[in-house]
PDB file of C-alpha atoms in Angstrom:
ATOM      1  CA  MET K  17     -92.643  99.500 -91.227  1.00 51.00           C
ATOM      2  CA  ILE K  18     -88.755  98.387 -91.518  1.00 55.00           C
ATOM      3  CA  LYS K  19     -88.766  97.971 -95.779  1.00 57.00           C
ATOM      4  CA  GLY K  20     -86.355  95.413 -96.781  1.00 59.00           C
ATOM      5  CA  ARG K  21     -85.861  93.661 -93.158  1.00 58.00           C
ATOM      6  CA  ALA K  22     -89.472  91.102 -91.487  1.00 56.00           C
ATOM      7  CA  LYS K  23     -90.160  93.485 -88.031  1.00 54.00           C
ATOM      8  CA  LYS K  24     -89.035  92.261 -85.022  1.00 54.00           C
ATOM      9  CA  SER K  25     -91.784  91.594 -82.527  1.00 50.00           C
ATOM     10  CA  LEU K  26     -90.972  89.828 -78.502  1.00 53.00           C
ATOM     11  CA  HIS K  27     -93.553  87.536 -79.410  1.00 54.00           C
ATOM     12  CA  THR K  28     -91.964  85.250 -82.053  1.00 55.00           C
ATOM     13  CA  LYS K  29     -88.809  83.310 -82.281  1.00 58.00           C
ATOM     14  CA  PRO K  30     -85.738  84.416 -85.807  1.00 60.00           C
ATOM     15  CA  VAL K  31     -86.884  82.922 -88.315  1.00 61.00           C
ATOM     16  CA  LYS K  32     -83.409  80.636 -89.346  1.00 66.00           C
ATOM     17  CA  GLY K  33     -81.875  78.223 -92.611  1.00 65.00           C
ATOM     18  CA  LYS K  34     -84.410  76.961 -94.975  1.00 64.00           C
ATOM     19  CA  ALA K  35     -87.161  78.833 -93.435  1.00 63.00           C
ATOM     20  CA  LYS K  36     -86.005  82.003 -94.011  1.00 61.00           C
ATOM     21  CA  ALA K  37     -84.231  81.285 -96.913  1.00 60.00           C
ATOM     22  CA  LYS K  38     -87.588  80.113 -98.537  1.00 61.00           C
ATOM     23  CA  ALA K  39     -89.362  83.803 -97.381  1.00 58.00           C
ATOM     24  CA  ALA K  40     -86.682  86.063 -99.258  1.00 57.00           C
ATOM     25  CA  THR K  41     -88.022  83.527-102.328  1.00 56.00           C
ATOM     26  CA  LYS K  42     -91.837  84.586-101.551  1.00 52.00           C
ATOM     27  CA  ARG K  43     -90.919  88.127-101.038  1.00 49.00           C
ATOM     28  CA  LYS K  44     -88.896  88.293-104.458  1.00 45.00           C
ATOM     29  CA  ARG K  45     -91.628  86.164-106.234  1.00 43.00           C
ATOM     30  CA  VAL K  46     -94.425  88.755-105.022  1.00 38.00           C
ATOM     31  CA  ARG K  47     -92.271  91.415-105.894  1.00 38.00           C
ATOM     32  CA  ARG K  48     -92.200  90.358-109.451  1.00 38.00           C
ATOM     33  CA  VAL K  49     -95.970  89.353-110.412  1.00 36.00           C
ATOM     34  CA  ALA K  50     -96.767  93.121-108.436  1.00 44.00           C
ATOM     35  CA  ARG K  51     -94.016  94.894-111.368  1.00 61.00           C
ATOM     36  CA  GLY K  52     -95.931  92.644-113.890  1.00 70.00           C
ATOM     37  CA  LYS K  53     -96.765  95.024-117.641  1.00 80.00           C
ATOM     38  CA  PRO K  54     -99.190  97.465-116.243  1.00 82.00           C
ATOM     39  CA  LYS K  55    -102.596  97.133-117.714  1.00 85.00           C
ATOM     40  CA  PRO K  56    -104.680 100.514-120.047  1.00 86.00           C
ATOM     41  CA  GLY K  57    -106.110 103.246-116.724  1.00 84.00           C
ATOM     42  CA  HIS K  58    -103.491 100.952-113.166  1.00 85.00           C
ATOM     43  CA  ILE K  59    -100.972 103.471-111.773  1.00 86.00           C
ATOM     44  CA  VAL K  60     -97.934 103.384-112.029  1.00 88.00           C
ATOM     45  CA  ALA K  61     -96.421 105.006-109.658  1.00 87.00           C
ATOM     46  CA  HIS K  62     -95.955 108.058-108.066  1.00 86.00           C
ATOM     47  CA  SER K  63     -94.865 111.147-107.299  1.00 79.00           C
ATOM     48  CA  ARG K  64     -92.409 110.157-109.933  1.00 82.00           C
ATOM     49  CA  ARG K  65     -91.374 112.452-113.842  1.00 83.00           C
ATOM     50  CA  ARG K  66     -94.746 110.756-116.444  1.00 85.00           C
ATOM     51  CA  ARG K  67     -92.459 108.841-119.063  1.00 88.00           C
ATOM     52  CA  LYS K  68     -93.919 107.751-123.128  1.00 89.00           C
ATOM     53  CA  GLY K  69     -96.918 105.696-122.386  1.00 90.00           C
ATOM     54  CA  GLU K  70     -98.280 107.460-119.141  1.00 91.00           C
ATOM     55  CA  ILE K  71    -100.822 110.338-117.799  1.00 92.00           C
ATOM     56  CA  LEU K  72    -100.038 113.288-115.634  1.00 93.00           C
ATOM     57  CA  CYS K  73    -103.932 112.323-112.208  1.00 94.00           C
ATOM     58  CA  HIS K  74    -104.147 113.456-109.690  1.00 94.00           C
ATOM     59  CA  ASN K  75    -106.888 112.169-106.802  1.00 93.00           C
ATOM     60  CA  HIS K  76    -110.270 114.581-105.741  1.00 93.00           C
ATOM     61  CA  VAL K  77    -108.694 116.164-103.065  1.00 92.00           C
ATOM     62  CA  LEU K  78    -109.565 119.815-102.626  1.00 90.00           C
ATOM     63  CA  HIS K  79    -106.205 121.898-104.571  1.00 92.00           C
ATOM     64  CA  THR K  80    -105.282 125.171-105.777  1.00 92.00           C
ATOM     65  CA  ALA K  81    -102.699 125.999-108.759  1.00 92.00           C
ATOM     66  CA  ALA K  82     -99.656 125.498-105.970  1.00 88.00           C
ATOM     67  CA  THR K  83    -100.838 122.688-103.810  1.00 90.00           C
ATOM     68  CA  ALA K  84     -97.181 120.173-102.958  1.00 90.00           C
ATOM     69  CA  ASN K  85     -98.204 115.954-102.435  1.00 91.00           C
ATOM     70  CA  GLY K  86     -99.580 115.278 -99.330  1.00 89.00           C
ATOM     71  CA  VAL K  87    -100.809 118.311 -98.788  1.00 87.00           C
ATOM     72  CA  HIS K  88    -104.203 117.705 -97.094  1.00 84.00           C
ATOM     73  CA  GLY K  89    -104.335 113.946 -98.444  1.00 88.00           C
ATOM     74  CA  PHE K  90    -104.106 115.722-102.021  1.00 91.00           C
ATOM     75  CA  HIS K  91    -101.604 112.985-104.158  1.00 93.00           C
ATOM     76  CA  TRP K  92    -100.464 112.711-108.049  1.00 93.00           C
ATOM     77  CA  PHE K  93     -99.699 110.047-109.721  1.00 93.00           C
ATOM     78  CA  THR K  94     -98.346 108.473-113.983  1.00 92.00           C
ATOM     79  CA  VAL K  95    -101.206 106.027-114.880  1.00 92.00           C
ATOM     80  CA  CYS K  96    -100.161 103.714-117.664  1.00 91.00           C
ATOM     81  CA  ALA K  97    -101.842 104.710-120.986  1.00 90.00           C
ATOM     82  CA  PRO K  98    -100.631 102.916-124.012  1.00 90.00           C
ATOM     83  CA  ALA K  99    -100.879 104.024-127.347  1.00 88.00           C
ATOM     84  CA  GLY K 100    -105.058 103.605-128.907  1.00 90.00           C
ATOM     85  CA  TRP K 101    -106.057 103.737-125.661  1.00 90.00           C
ATOM     86  CA  ASP K 102    -109.198 106.015-124.108  1.00 91.00           C
ATOM     87  CA  PRO K 103    -108.171 107.748-121.101  1.00 91.00           C
ATOM     88  CA  ALA K 104    -112.376 108.173-120.808  1.00 90.00           C
ATOM     89  CA  SER K 105    -112.961 104.616-120.881  1.00 88.00           C
ATOM     90  CA  GLU K 106    -111.579 104.235-117.015  1.00 87.00           C
ATOM     91  CA  GLU K 107    -112.894 107.887-115.933  1.00 89.00           C
ATOM     92  CA  TRP K 108    -110.206 110.388-116.454  1.00 93.00           C
ATOM     93  CA  GLN K 109    -110.758 112.632-117.919  1.00 94.00           C
ATOM     94  CA  VAL K 110    -108.955 116.602-118.930  1.00 95.00           C
ATOM     95  CA  CYS K 111    -108.770 118.581-115.401  1.00 95.00           C
ATOM     96  CA  PRO K 112    -109.540 122.120-115.740  1.00 95.00           C
ATOM     97  CA  CYS K 113    -108.735 122.880-112.078  1.00 94.00           C
ATOM     98  CA  GLY K 114    -104.975 124.403-113.330  1.00 93.00           C
ATOM     99  CA  TRP K 115    -102.562 122.869-110.956  1.00 93.00           C
ATOM    100  CA  ARG K 116     -99.393 123.506-112.433  1.00 90.00           C
ATOM    101  CA  SER K 117    -100.429 123.491-115.793  1.00 89.00           C
ATOM    102  CA  GLU K 118     -96.268 124.017-116.538  1.00 90.00           C
ATOM    103  CA  LEU K 119     -96.344 120.105-116.545  1.00 88.00           C
ATOM    104  CA  GLY K 120     -99.120 120.558-119.335  1.00 89.00           C
ATOM    105  CA  LYS K 121    -102.006 117.974-118.983  1.00 92.00           C
ATOM    106  CA  HIS K 122    -103.416 115.883-116.517  1.00 94.00           C
ATOM    107  CA  TYR K 123    -106.579 114.151-115.565  1.00 95.00           C
ATOM    108  CA  GLY K 124    -108.572 113.372-112.998  1.00 94.00           C
ATOM    109  CA  LYS K 125    -111.738 111.672-112.442  1.00 94.00           C
ATOM    110  CA  ALA K 126    -114.868 112.499-113.976  1.00 94.00           C
ATOM    111  CA  ASP K 127    -116.930 114.041-110.778  1.00 95.00           C
ATOM    112  CA  HIS K 128    -113.557 115.693-109.688  1.00 95.00           C
ATOM    113  CA  VAL K 129    -113.770 116.864-113.349  1.00 95.00           C
ATOM    114  CA  GLN K 130    -117.749 117.889-113.131  1.00 96.00           C
ATOM    115  CA  TRP K 131    -116.872 119.385-109.558  1.00 95.00           C
ATOM    116  CA  TRP K 132    -114.397 121.919-111.552  1.00 96.00           C
ATOM    117  CA  ARG K 133    -116.172 122.770-114.834  1.00 96.00           C
ATOM    118  CA  GLU K 134    -119.490 123.438-112.123  1.00 96.00           C
ATOM    119  CA  GLN K 135    -117.788 125.695-109.144  1.00 96.00           C
ATOM    120  CA  ILE K 136    -115.381 127.732-112.198  1.00 96.00           C
ATOM    121  CA  LYS K 137    -118.931 128.333-114.026  1.00 96.00           C
ATOM    122  CA  GLU K 138    -120.772 128.995-110.043  1.00 96.00           C
ATOM    123  CA  ARG K 139    -118.076 131.379-109.682  1.00 95.00           C
ATOM    124  CA  GLY K 140    -117.318 132.984-112.903  1.00 95.00           C
ATOM    125  CA  SER K 141    -113.209 132.582-112.349  1.00 95.00           C
ATOM    126  CA  LEU K 142    -110.333 129.742-111.737  1.00 95.00           C
ATOM    127  CA  GLU K 143    -108.878 131.937-108.817  1.00 95.00           C
ATOM    128  CA  ALA K 144    -112.491 132.404-107.034  1.00 96.00           C
ATOM    129  CA  VAL K 145    -112.458 129.096-106.723  1.00 95.00           C
ATOM    130  CA  TYR K 146    -109.421 129.005-105.165  1.00 95.00           C
ATOM    131  CA  ARG K 147    -110.006 131.617-102.477  1.00 95.00           C
ATOM    132  CA  GLU K 148    -113.062 129.260-101.456  1.00 94.00           C
ATOM    133  CA  VAL K 149    -110.827 126.088-101.530  1.00 92.00           C
ATOM    134  CA  ARG K 150    -108.250 128.352 -99.350  1.00 92.00           C
ATOM    135  CA  LYS K 151    -111.567 128.813 -97.118  1.00 92.00           C
ATOM    136  CA  ARG K 152    -112.476 125.194 -96.562  1.00 89.00           C
ATOM    137  CA  GLN K 153    -108.831 124.395 -96.139  1.00 86.00           C
ATOM    138  CA  ARG K 154    -108.661 126.610 -92.997  1.00 87.00           C
ATOM    139  CA  GLU K 155    -112.006 126.214 -91.699  1.00 86.00           C
ATOM    140  CA  TYR K 156    -110.978 121.989 -91.758  1.00 79.00           C
ATOM    141  CA  ARG K 157    -107.778 123.123 -90.908  1.00 74.00           C
ATOM    142  CA  ASP K 158    -109.579 124.392 -87.890  1.00 72.00           C
ATOM    143  CA  ARG K 159    -110.961 121.688 -86.978  1.00 71.00           C
ATOM    144  CA  ASP K 160    -108.707 118.544 -87.161  1.00 60.00           C
ATOM    145  CA  MET K 161    -108.977 116.389 -85.091  1.00 59.00           C
ATOM    146  CA  GLY K 162    -105.395 114.494 -85.918  1.00 53.00           C
TER     147      GLY K 162
END
């Protein structure tokens, strides 16, 4: 999709005059509302450094310590977390997966965190869990239907 411009189509006529100005105003208004003050626990940004009042989080997709954003569907993002707000209220918990430890503490949803804890306990180490994850990723890649 083309950003900033309306998508051209063979079946529609271009918008001119007042209608064009009205459409542009409406788009701007929608953007302003979306950029309002975020509520605690809401995703603030994708793939950018966290700022004061934000926590680093990632989704539930299986990953290793070095998995990059977008690989096998893995994504990280920042969530609004003002002072005094408890991440557990939105089911965010400190994640033990070891992903990007140089960035410090990060969070995952409670069921994802529970899965990692169980796997580490069952397999004995984080590296053993990574071996299993890499094995699963190879299997998925071989069966990928695209």
